[in-house]
Amino acid sequence: MCGIIGYIGNKDTVSVLLDGLKKLEYRGYDSAGMAIVRGDRIIRKRVKGKITFLEKELKSSPIKGDYGVGHTRWATHGRPSEENAHPHQDCHGDIVVVHNGIIENYVSLKEKLANQGHTFKTETDTEVIPHLIEQHFKGNLEEAVRQAVREMEGAFAVAAVSAKDRGKIVVARQGPPAVIGIGRDEYFISSDINPLLSYTRDVVFLQDREIAVVRPDGVTFKTFSGRSVKKEIEHVAWNPVMIEKGGYKHFMLKEIFEQPQVIRDTFKGRMSLDTGSIYLDEMGIAENDIKRISRAVIIACGTSFHSGLVGKYFIETLARIPVDVEYASEYRYRDFIPDEKALYIFISQSGETADTLAALKAVKKKDLLTLALCNADSSSLTRESKGVLLTHAGPEIGVAATKTFSAQMSVLALFALYTAQIKGVLSREKSIAYIKELQRVPHKLEIILNAAEAVELLALDFLSYSHFLYLGRWVSYPIALEGALKLKEISYVHAEGYPGGEMKHGPIALIDEKMPTMVIAPKDRVFDKVLSNVFEVKARLGTVTAVAFRSDKEIAKSVDKVIRIPDIHELFSPFLTAVPMQLFAYYIAAARGADVDQPRNLAKSVTVE
Ligand code: AGP
């Protein structure tokens, strides 16, 4: 996903933009650039590859300017190259634009503009934007932008500057987020709040189909239809320290180690051990509406889909209602049967995933009950859903989701208990027992994290393998999927997660000494069946590494290696089994020298389809 940044104020524009681009790196990118306005000229610098190349370029030929915009590009249309890197310009270089999103009707716009005499230099969809603005430009940049965006279809967060109408940055949003940072006589534009936090925590979130005009003396807002709007300034609680590495080699490792605190923060104020009650007043859905639901449909992507699968076991076991879990990218195209008695739960750490938002839109069209489970307040997902339950994981910089996964499972456990209570299917005593067990999770995670070195040593024995099989049954099946995804996405090693019972239906043909198997094997209701999987693998010369309870004396006799975790109630074992899988993937990726925090081809939030 691309990132846009902009600055107007008294600081050195180039250094503020460079600093901002570095704080956008975690979103994933393959090229970068910036444009600075100085007097009646606009100077552009663009590179293919990392921001350090841009920094070198700027060191060798420095530029000074009054204000400007910058961009990290994650290629959608047109290969990664300097020519395709943003910012893009109009015919004469008088109007320059940075953009996050996709212009779906760019081909027809490009044809029309070419017929009007515009010449194009790149393969990108973005390049039509400065030319479209140029076509409408009659001296006023915001009016030209307003006319241009009304012709554009698709998703875009755009920032534009002009040498012909100086002293302003015009920002327009339809889809991907755009945030305005309000400093002291200085203003910032960004795709998310991270780059702003070292300068200001006062921000304004642009809503869909809104335009901001940012000048050195203030910001004004209007809609695409030209109506002026008044916007609230919000104060962001996150502080800059939260987005630094804090001595860890990678953000991902830091975030793995933050999980005990994240779970404590997510539980805080939402459960009472004395009464056994769960408090989700902030959810914004009335108790009676929850009482009325007869089923739930969880819709998400990637790791959020995996936490949804864990949530299925929590909700079905505790609240005794059926739960379907769907990939958002599939559900959005389905002729699904609308169910007035269902609750549609959308899980997304970013709240900006295009497929998840599109599925939400399709569900809302049928006027159904929706609940967002999200880590980003004021995101598109939280704004568009009826109910909201926030995870309190803080900013997650590593592209691979870790602490947000644990936070999502925490909220799903709370929601399951809450629904069980509302529906009267869980006694006070049982609620108290479950809450007690949940409150022990953070400390048990700390025990696992204190033994992280053992996982690192074990991981180093697996550096030469190129294929892995992850097996889990019942509530451990989602953890097998998640463990495999973690390894794939950060180390580029192939891994497949499977329900253990599926082994004999195909995957067992893969087993040999070159295909290690990871088995999630807490002592639960399906342990004996998992053990039979172990024997099947061993009989075919496969090596088996098991994640197992500390009290389990059996497993070690049958497997090659064991990663021990503290015992826990079988239903809540995912909280503990996920972390060794995260660590295993991390140590293999780090040992392979992979770009752990910004894996190739990946983005922190997939805001384009
Ligand atoms: C997980 O490690 C990946 N980063 C990816 O699968 C991610 O979970 C997915 O893109 C969904 O993102 P979201 O939670 O922000 O919607």
XYZ file of C-alpha atoms and ligand atoms in Angstrom:
625
model
C 0.000 0.000 0.000
C 1.340 3.471 -0.876
C 1.917 6.272 1.610
C 1.520 10.016 1.118
C 3.091 12.775 3.187
C 3.046 16.571 2.961
C 4.376 19.543 4.922
C 3.915 23.296 4.980
C 5.581 25.368 7.718
C 8.870 26.849 8.900
C 10.930 23.673 9.296
C 13.215 22.353 6.565
C 10.677 20.761 4.231
C 13.033 18.107 2.835
C 14.003 16.746 6.261
C 10.399 16.696 7.499
C 9.289 14.818 4.358
C 12.212 12.354 4.593
C 11.435 11.698 8.245
C 7.785 11.164 7.357
C 8.594 8.794 4.503
C 10.723 6.682 6.857
C 7.784 6.414 9.233
C 5.630 5.221 6.340
C 8.116 2.499 5.328
C 6.342 -0.133 7.407
C 3.409 0.048 4.973
C 5.542 -1.704 2.382
C 6.880 -0.007 -0.779
C 9.183 -0.424 -3.781
C 9.992 3.201 -4.729
C 9.840 6.686 -3.191
C 9.966 10.348 -4.081
C 9.183 13.913 -3.147
C 8.389 17.275 -4.755
C 9.355 20.612 -3.222
C 7.859 23.969 -4.205
C 10.402 26.780 -4.274
C 9.214 30.117 -5.629
C 7.476 29.463 -8.937
C 9.263 26.139 -9.453
C 8.601 22.561 -8.369
C 11.596 20.240 -7.951
C 11.040 16.472 -7.985
C 13.321 13.720 -6.724
C 12.313 10.063 -7.217
C 14.075 6.697 -6.756
C 13.358 3.029 -7.304
C 14.008 1.086 -4.105
C 14.514 2.206 -0.529
C 14.264 5.674 0.983
C 17.985 5.511 1.763
C 18.570 5.857 -2.002
C 16.434 8.996 -1.993
C 18.383 10.285 0.996
C 21.671 9.721 -0.855
C 20.282 11.489 -3.922
C 19.239 14.479 -1.801
C 22.631 14.569 -0.093
C 24.464 14.661 -3.412
C 22.187 17.341 -4.878
C 20.357 19.101 -2.014
C 17.103 20.969 -2.606
C 15.479 23.655 -0.508
C 11.850 24.698 -0.642
C 8.912 26.310 1.101
C 6.638 23.260 1.214
C 6.115 19.939 -0.530
C 4.767 16.395 -0.740
C 6.340 12.920 -0.597
C 5.337 9.360 -1.412
C 6.214 5.697 -0.852
C 4.927 3.595 -3.759
C 3.672 0.004 -3.628
C 3.268 -0.763 -7.319
C -0.214 -1.604 -8.566
C -0.201 -0.275 -12.153
C 3.272 -0.162 -13.720
C 6.386 -1.896 -12.485
C 8.584 -0.411 -9.735
C 10.817 2.171 -11.476
C 12.011 5.766 -11.072
C 9.742 6.853 -13.938
C 6.682 5.281 -12.294
C 7.578 6.580 -8.831
C 5.494 9.452 -7.443
C 5.135 12.419 -7.428
C 3.642 12.636 -10.912
C 3.230 15.883 -12.837
C 1.152 17.539 -15.555
C 2.427 18.494 -19.011
C 4.582 21.394 -17.826
C 5.531 20.315 -14.315
C 3.365 23.051 -12.798
C 1.034 20.654 -11.003
C 2.397 17.724 -8.998
C 0.498 14.958 -7.220
C 1.054 12.033 -4.827
C -1.619 9.346 -4.556
C -2.580 6.261 -2.585
C -5.225 3.968 -4.108
C -6.348 2.967 -7.597
C -8.083 5.094 -10.268
C -10.349 2.484 -11.790
C -11.369 4.555 -14.834
C -7.831 5.754 -15.605
C -7.759 4.219 -19.068
C -10.783 6.173 -20.296
C -9.554 9.327 -18.561
C -6.116 8.899 -20.147
C -7.645 8.536 -23.620
C -9.809 11.608 -23.134
C -6.886 13.682 -21.845
C -4.603 12.480 -24.634
C -7.238 13.616 -27.149
C -7.175 16.997 -25.411
C -3.419 17.178 -26.061
C -1.972 15.855 -22.811
C 1.170 13.702 -23.103
C 1.896 10.861 -20.699
C 5.252 9.436 -19.674
C 4.394 6.540 -17.349
C 2.362 3.313 -17.117
C 0.712 4.409 -13.901
C -2.950 5.130 -13.233
C -1.841 8.009 -10.993
C -0.422 10.087 -13.822
C -3.907 10.938 -15.096
C -4.565 12.947 -11.917
C -2.176 15.927 -12.456
C -3.254 16.106 -16.104
C -6.939 16.072 -15.118
C -6.271 18.856 -12.604
C -4.370 20.749 -15.301
C -7.337 20.365 -17.643
C -9.619 22.000 -15.044
C -7.068 24.549 -13.785
C -8.136 28.175 -14.112
C -5.851 29.624 -11.480
C -7.396 28.022 -8.359
C -5.863 24.692 -7.368
C -8.561 23.475 -4.976
C -11.300 24.191 -7.502
C -9.360 22.318 -10.211
C -8.823 19.378 -7.822
C -12.502 19.408 -6.924
C -13.537 19.226 -10.579
C -10.948 16.521 -11.273
C -11.851 14.163 -8.416
C -15.492 14.250 -9.434
C -14.458 12.532 -12.678
C -12.312 9.925 -10.942
C -13.680 6.488 -10.000
C -12.030 4.127 -7.547
C -10.092 4.648 -4.331
C -7.788 7.603 -3.787
C -6.101 9.791 -1.230
C -4.466 12.557 -3.267
C -2.250 15.524 -2.330
C -1.554 18.169 -4.987
C 0.629 21.296 -5.208
C 0.935 23.862 -8.001
C 3.613 26.376 -8.996
C 0.800 28.455 -10.486
C -1.251 28.698 -7.293
C 1.344 28.620 -4.542
C 1.263 28.423 -0.749
C -1.168 25.539 -0.437
C -1.426 21.765 -0.501
C -4.791 20.402 -1.591
C -5.807 16.963 -0.282
C -8.771 14.898 -1.486
C -10.010 11.583 -0.118
C -12.250 8.813 -1.383
C -11.301 5.513 0.298
C -7.732 5.249 1.625
C -7.248 7.459 4.690
C -5.784 10.965 4.754
C -4.914 12.710 8.007
C -4.114 16.421 8.515
C -1.664 17.166 11.342
C -2.275 20.499 13.079
C 1.002 21.943 14.401
C 1.965 25.387 15.672
C 1.996 27.441 12.410
C 2.791 24.282 10.509
C 0.615 21.602 8.945
C 1.151 18.037 7.877
C -0.594 15.586 5.586
C -0.208 11.844 5.915
C -1.783 8.495 5.077
C -1.717 7.614 8.762
C -0.835 9.191 12.086
C 2.559 7.534 12.665
C 4.656 10.165 10.789
C 2.851 12.990 12.603
C 3.358 11.896 16.197
C 6.834 13.399 16.627
C 5.429 16.786 15.572
C 1.842 16.900 16.771
C -0.901 14.741 18.187
C -3.681 17.094 17.058
C -5.143 15.699 13.887
C -8.136 15.910 11.596
C -9.267 12.774 9.749
C -10.506 13.610 6.289
C -13.724 11.746 5.548
C -14.712 10.228 2.223
C -15.425 12.791 -0.541
C -13.850 15.647 1.403
C -11.131 18.094 0.359
C -8.684 19.921 2.647
C -6.842 23.089 1.618
C -3.713 23.360 3.762
C -2.002 26.760 3.965
C 0.741 28.135 6.272
C -1.965 29.937 8.287
C -4.568 27.188 8.545
C -6.732 24.537 6.938
C -10.170 24.745 5.358
C -12.409 21.834 4.380
C -15.091 21.274 1.805
C -16.939 18.396 0.166
C -16.498 17.248 -3.421
C -19.744 19.099 -4.135
C -18.140 22.349 -2.899
C -19.933 22.722 0.452
C -17.693 23.999 3.301
C -17.436 21.717 6.322
C -16.300 22.279 9.886
C -14.022 19.538 11.213
C -13.232 18.463 14.769
C -9.572 18.361 15.830
C -8.860 15.023 17.550
C -6.055 14.478 20.038
C -4.229 11.162 19.426
C -3.393 9.209 22.607
C -0.529 7.262 20.988
C 2.880 8.802 21.640
C 6.045 8.746 19.473
C 7.816 6.294 21.794
C 5.193 3.666 20.995
C 6.330 3.663 17.404
C 10.042 3.267 18.087
C 11.810 -0.127 18.275
C 12.739 0.200 21.952
C 15.984 -1.745 21.647
C 14.533 -4.659 19.689
C 16.127 -5.607 16.375
C 12.778 -5.441 14.586
C 9.372 -3.940 15.303
C 7.912 -7.436 14.895
C 9.990 -8.814 17.781
C 9.066 -5.840 19.946
C 5.397 -6.373 19.155
C 5.611 -10.113 19.936
C 6.983 -9.194 23.354
C 4.299 -6.537 23.891
C 1.522 -9.135 23.800
C 1.127 -9.688 27.564
C 0.578 -5.947 28.053
C -1.647 -5.679 25.004
C -3.936 -8.400 26.368
C -4.022 -6.697 29.751
C -4.903 -3.401 28.035
C -7.591 -5.050 25.924
C -9.189 -6.734 28.963
C -8.882 -3.632 31.151
C -12.230 -2.379 32.404
C -14.170 -4.979 30.449
C -14.390 -7.848 32.966
C -15.160 -8.231 36.659
C -13.869 -11.224 38.583
C -16.236 -10.519 41.490
C -19.476 -10.521 39.525
C -18.311 -12.538 36.514
C -19.688 -9.744 34.323
C -18.306 -8.555 31.005
C -18.705 -4.853 30.144
C -18.888 -3.954 26.479
C -20.992 -0.791 26.803
C -18.815 0.994 24.246
C -19.908 -1.548 21.624
C -22.846 0.564 20.549
C -25.222 -2.365 20.024
C -28.080 -2.735 22.515
C -28.189 -5.803 24.753
C -31.559 -6.766 23.283
C -30.105 -6.744 19.785
C -27.381 -9.132 20.940
C -29.965 -11.249 22.747
C -31.918 -11.562 19.493
C -29.072 -12.821 17.290
C -29.250 -16.496 16.448
C -25.910 -16.718 14.607
C -22.811 -14.752 13.742
C -20.902 -14.325 10.496
C -17.265 -13.290 10.876
C -15.692 -11.672 7.798
C -11.988 -10.787 7.491
C -8.694 -11.284 5.640
C -5.347 -12.870 6.481
C -4.425 -13.041 10.127
C -7.698 -11.355 11.040
C -9.478 -14.240 9.324
C -7.483 -16.627 11.504
C -8.464 -14.804 14.701
C -12.037 -15.025 13.413
C -11.672 -18.803 13.190
C -10.509 -18.866 16.826
C -13.477 -16.642 17.684
C -15.776 -19.224 16.115
C -14.714 -21.796 18.732
C -15.043 -19.250 21.548
C -18.528 -18.104 20.528
C -19.942 -21.513 19.632
C -18.600 -23.133 22.807
C -19.589 -20.332 25.197
C -22.554 -18.525 23.641
C -23.962 -21.596 21.898
C -24.762 -19.869 18.601
C -23.448 -21.037 15.209
C -20.664 -18.990 13.639
C -19.569 -18.899 9.992
C -16.146 -17.445 9.187
C -15.659 -16.054 5.676
C -12.826 -14.562 3.630
C -13.881 -10.988 2.900
C -12.408 -11.210 -0.623
C -14.812 -14.083 -1.333
C -17.862 -12.948 0.638
C -18.066 -9.586 -1.129
C -18.924 -11.366 -4.389
C -21.231 -13.975 -2.917
C -25.013 -14.010 -3.349
C -25.178 -14.446 0.389
C -28.544 -14.978 2.057
C -29.200 -11.898 4.244
C -30.117 -12.967 7.770
C -31.848 -10.393 10.002
C -31.108 -12.575 12.999
C -27.367 -12.686 12.349
C -24.610 -10.393 13.590
C -21.992 -9.659 10.913
C -18.600 -9.191 12.594
C -15.797 -7.557 10.564
C -12.287 -8.024 11.926
C -9.437 -5.785 10.756
C -6.446 -4.368 12.650
C -6.105 -1.464 10.196
C -9.781 -0.905 9.474
C -8.767 -0.013 5.904
C -8.546 -3.382 4.118
C -10.315 -2.911 0.805
C -11.882 -6.382 0.644
C -13.163 -6.197 4.205
C -14.633 -2.725 3.589
C -16.255 -3.940 0.378
C -17.827 -6.898 2.197
C -19.080 -4.514 4.884
C -20.640 -2.322 2.198
C -22.416 -5.342 0.679
C -23.789 -6.377 4.097
C -24.844 -2.829 4.995
C -26.746 -2.606 1.712
C -29.058 -5.321 3.085
C -29.500 -3.261 6.239
C -28.039 -5.980 8.498
C -26.461 -5.660 11.931
C -22.699 -5.027 11.754
C -19.917 -5.002 14.335
C -16.311 -3.837 13.696
C -13.481 -5.399 15.667
C -10.582 -3.061 14.965
C -7.311 -1.589 16.248
C -7.702 1.784 14.577
C -10.320 4.119 15.949
C -11.621 6.607 13.313
C -10.831 4.119 10.540
C -13.175 3.509 7.625
C -14.309 0.232 9.213
C -15.185 1.734 12.590
C -16.927 4.662 10.967
C -19.054 2.493 8.684
C -20.099 -0.189 11.215
C -23.059 -0.048 13.622
C -21.075 -1.412 16.561
C -17.384 -1.110 17.364
C -15.125 -3.108 19.679
C -11.573 -1.773 19.748
C -8.479 -3.823 20.409
C -5.998 -1.810 22.470
C -2.805 -3.062 20.827
C -1.315 0.358 20.034
C 0.317 0.985 16.647
C 1.555 -2.231 15.001
C 4.465 -1.291 12.744
C 5.650 -4.718 11.607
C 3.756 -5.802 8.492
C 3.224 -9.249 10.040
C 0.359 -9.105 12.504
C 1.267 -10.455 15.955
C 0.036 -8.402 18.931
C -3.094 -7.373 17.032
C -3.855 -11.082 16.507
C -3.702 -11.685 20.269
C -5.738 -8.548 20.904
C -8.393 -9.714 18.428
C -8.631 -13.105 20.181
C -8.943 -11.246 23.498
C -11.882 -9.191 22.279
C -13.504 -12.274 20.736
C -13.239 -14.106 24.075
C -14.858 -11.142 25.816
C -17.590 -10.971 23.188
C -18.284 -14.713 23.508
C -18.618 -14.469 27.291
C -20.725 -11.313 26.996
C -23.115 -12.908 24.499
C -23.332 -16.080 26.615
C -24.328 -13.993 29.606
C -26.890 -11.925 27.677
C -28.419 -15.116 26.330
C -28.402 -16.666 29.795
C -26.492 -19.768 28.725
C -23.546 -19.264 31.062
C -23.785 -19.296 34.860
C -22.094 -16.679 37.014
C -19.780 -19.338 38.445
C -18.691 -20.497 35.014
C -18.195 -16.899 33.882
C -15.969 -16.257 36.867
C -13.951 -19.387 36.121
C -13.433 -18.357 32.487
C -12.518 -14.800 33.479
C -9.988 -16.159 35.965
C -8.438 -18.243 33.208
C -8.291 -15.271 30.836
C -6.669 -13.097 33.479
C -3.845 -15.646 33.770
C -3.039 -15.446 30.046
C -0.654 -12.430 30.166
C 1.526 -13.985 32.859
C 1.608 -17.324 31.017
C 2.676 -15.472 27.882
C 5.504 -13.876 29.857
C 6.694 -17.361 30.809
C 6.742 -18.335 27.123
C 8.532 -15.128 26.113
C 11.142 -15.604 28.835
C 12.001 -18.895 27.103
C 12.144 -17.303 23.625
C 15.810 -18.201 23.306
C 14.923 -21.901 23.281
C 12.655 -21.265 20.301
C 15.439 -19.313 18.583
C 17.897 -22.201 19.005
C 15.310 -24.661 17.734
C 14.469 -22.442 14.744
C 18.122 -22.313 13.716
C 17.974 -26.090 13.140
C 15.416 -25.504 10.382
C 17.139 -22.890 8.233
C 17.829 -25.282 5.388
C 14.241 -26.394 4.854
C 12.059 -24.885 2.127
C 8.700 -26.469 2.938
C 6.821 -26.892 6.217
C 3.534 -28.472 7.222
C 1.609 -27.070 10.199
C -1.063 -29.247 11.783
C -3.687 -28.447 14.404
C -7.105 -29.780 15.326
C -10.213 -28.140 16.783
C -9.240 -24.763 18.335
C -5.589 -25.301 17.279
C -6.427 -25.544 13.579
C -6.530 -21.726 13.152
C -3.144 -21.555 14.885
C -1.732 -24.006 12.345
C -2.964 -21.671 9.594
C -1.586 -18.599 11.366
C 1.783 -20.238 12.090
C 2.155 -21.154 8.436
C 1.189 -17.644 7.309
C 3.742 -16.043 9.642
C 6.548 -18.210 8.269
C 5.511 -17.623 4.660
C 5.082 -13.891 4.809
C 8.297 -12.915 6.591
C 10.815 -15.602 5.557
C 9.441 -16.438 2.079
C 9.628 -20.133 3.021
C 6.657 -22.201 1.841
C 4.385 -23.495 4.611
C 0.901 -24.963 4.701
C -1.498 -25.085 7.627
C -3.930 -27.995 7.735
C -6.517 -29.486 10.073
C -4.800 -32.617 11.419
C -7.688 -34.798 10.341
C -7.067 -33.809 6.708
C -3.599 -35.350 6.645
C -4.810 -38.691 5.336
C -6.799 -36.924 2.612
C -3.712 -35.841 0.696
C -1.006 -33.885 2.530
C 0.500 -37.064 3.985
C 1.863 -37.751 0.504
C 4.159 -34.767 1.031
C 5.816 -36.148 4.135
C 9.450 -37.102 3.995
C 12.657 -36.075 5.768
C 12.774 -32.836 3.764
C 9.343 -31.649 4.980
C 9.302 -30.818 8.718
C 5.910 -30.859 10.457
C 4.918 -28.450 13.241
C 2.122 -29.829 15.419
C 0.047 -27.686 17.758
C -0.621 -30.230 20.502
C -2.087 -28.830 23.733
C -3.541 -31.539 26.006
C -7.138 -30.980 24.901
C -10.118 -33.028 23.729
C -8.407 -33.979 20.451
C -4.913 -34.646 21.840
C -5.035 -38.399 21.136
C -6.007 -37.720 17.533
C -3.135 -35.249 17.209
C -0.816 -37.910 18.560
C -1.986 -40.242 15.783
C -1.000 -37.536 13.297
C 2.452 -37.530 14.881
C 2.783 -41.284 14.419
C 1.653 -40.996 10.777
C 4.364 -38.416 10.099
C 7.065 -40.265 11.997
C 6.265 -43.485 10.150
C 7.153 -41.657 6.933
C 10.491 -40.311 8.180
C 9.102 -36.821 8.783
C 10.465 -34.749 11.663
C 7.894 -33.436 14.125
C 8.145 -30.394 16.369
C 5.275 -30.075 18.821
C 3.987 -27.152 20.856
C 2.831 -28.871 24.030
C 1.773 -28.260 27.622
C 4.454 -28.254 30.267
C 2.611 -31.018 32.160
C 2.414 -33.319 29.135
C 4.727 -36.283 29.733
C 3.620 -38.242 26.649
C 4.392 -36.092 23.652
C 8.188 -35.973 24.077
C 8.385 -39.755 23.579
C 6.899 -39.454 20.116
C 8.206 -36.232 18.554
C 11.657 -34.892 17.663
C 11.410 -31.509 19.391
C 9.021 -29.886 21.858
C 8.278 -26.218 22.555
C 6.743 -26.086 26.017
C 3.943 -23.738 27.041
C 2.158 -23.442 30.407
C -1.053 -25.450 30.811
C -4.292 -23.555 30.214
C -7.995 -24.298 29.772
C -8.250 -26.095 26.409
C -10.518 -23.446 24.872
C -7.988 -20.652 25.478
C -4.861 -22.495 24.326
C -4.623 -20.334 21.127
C -3.479 -17.390 23.258
C -0.401 -19.436 24.195
C 0.205 -21.646 21.151
C 0.269 -18.665 18.736
C 3.337 -17.042 20.310
C 5.876 -19.881 19.778
C 4.691 -19.954 16.151
C 5.301 -16.209 15.828
C 8.760 -16.555 17.425
C 9.649 -19.572 15.258
C 8.799 -17.660 12.075
C 10.591 -14.534 13.310
C 13.869 -16.291 14.171
C 13.982 -18.177 10.879
C 13.302 -14.963 8.918
C 15.831 -12.951 10.933
C 18.483 -15.666 10.523
C 17.809 -15.675 6.765
C 18.403 -11.915 6.720
C 14.856 -11.239 5.503
C 13.325 -7.772 5.665
C 11.244 -8.843 8.662
C 9.298 -5.613 9.248
C 8.676 -4.881 5.562
C 8.554 -8.214 3.704
C 8.680 -7.968 -0.091
C 5.385 -7.491 -1.955
C 3.455 -7.013 1.319
C 1.708 -3.982 2.809
C 0.597 -3.374 6.363
C -2.889 -2.685 5.214
C -4.107 -3.773 1.777
C -6.211 -0.743 0.883
C -6.291 -1.720 -2.776
C -7.816 -4.870 -4.282
C -0.885 -10.745 8.549
O 0.374 -10.925 9.169
C -0.779 -9.951 7.282
N -0.151 -8.722 7.524
C -2.126 -9.857 6.572
O -2.602 -11.159 6.323
C -3.220 -9.091 7.333
O -3.662 -9.841 8.439
C -4.406 -8.871 6.376
O -3.976 -8.080 5.288
C -5.609 -8.205 7.061
O -5.247 -6.925 7.506
P -6.274 -6.137 8.476
O -6.345 -6.907 9.758
O -5.679 -4.775 8.635
O -7.610 -6.119 7.769
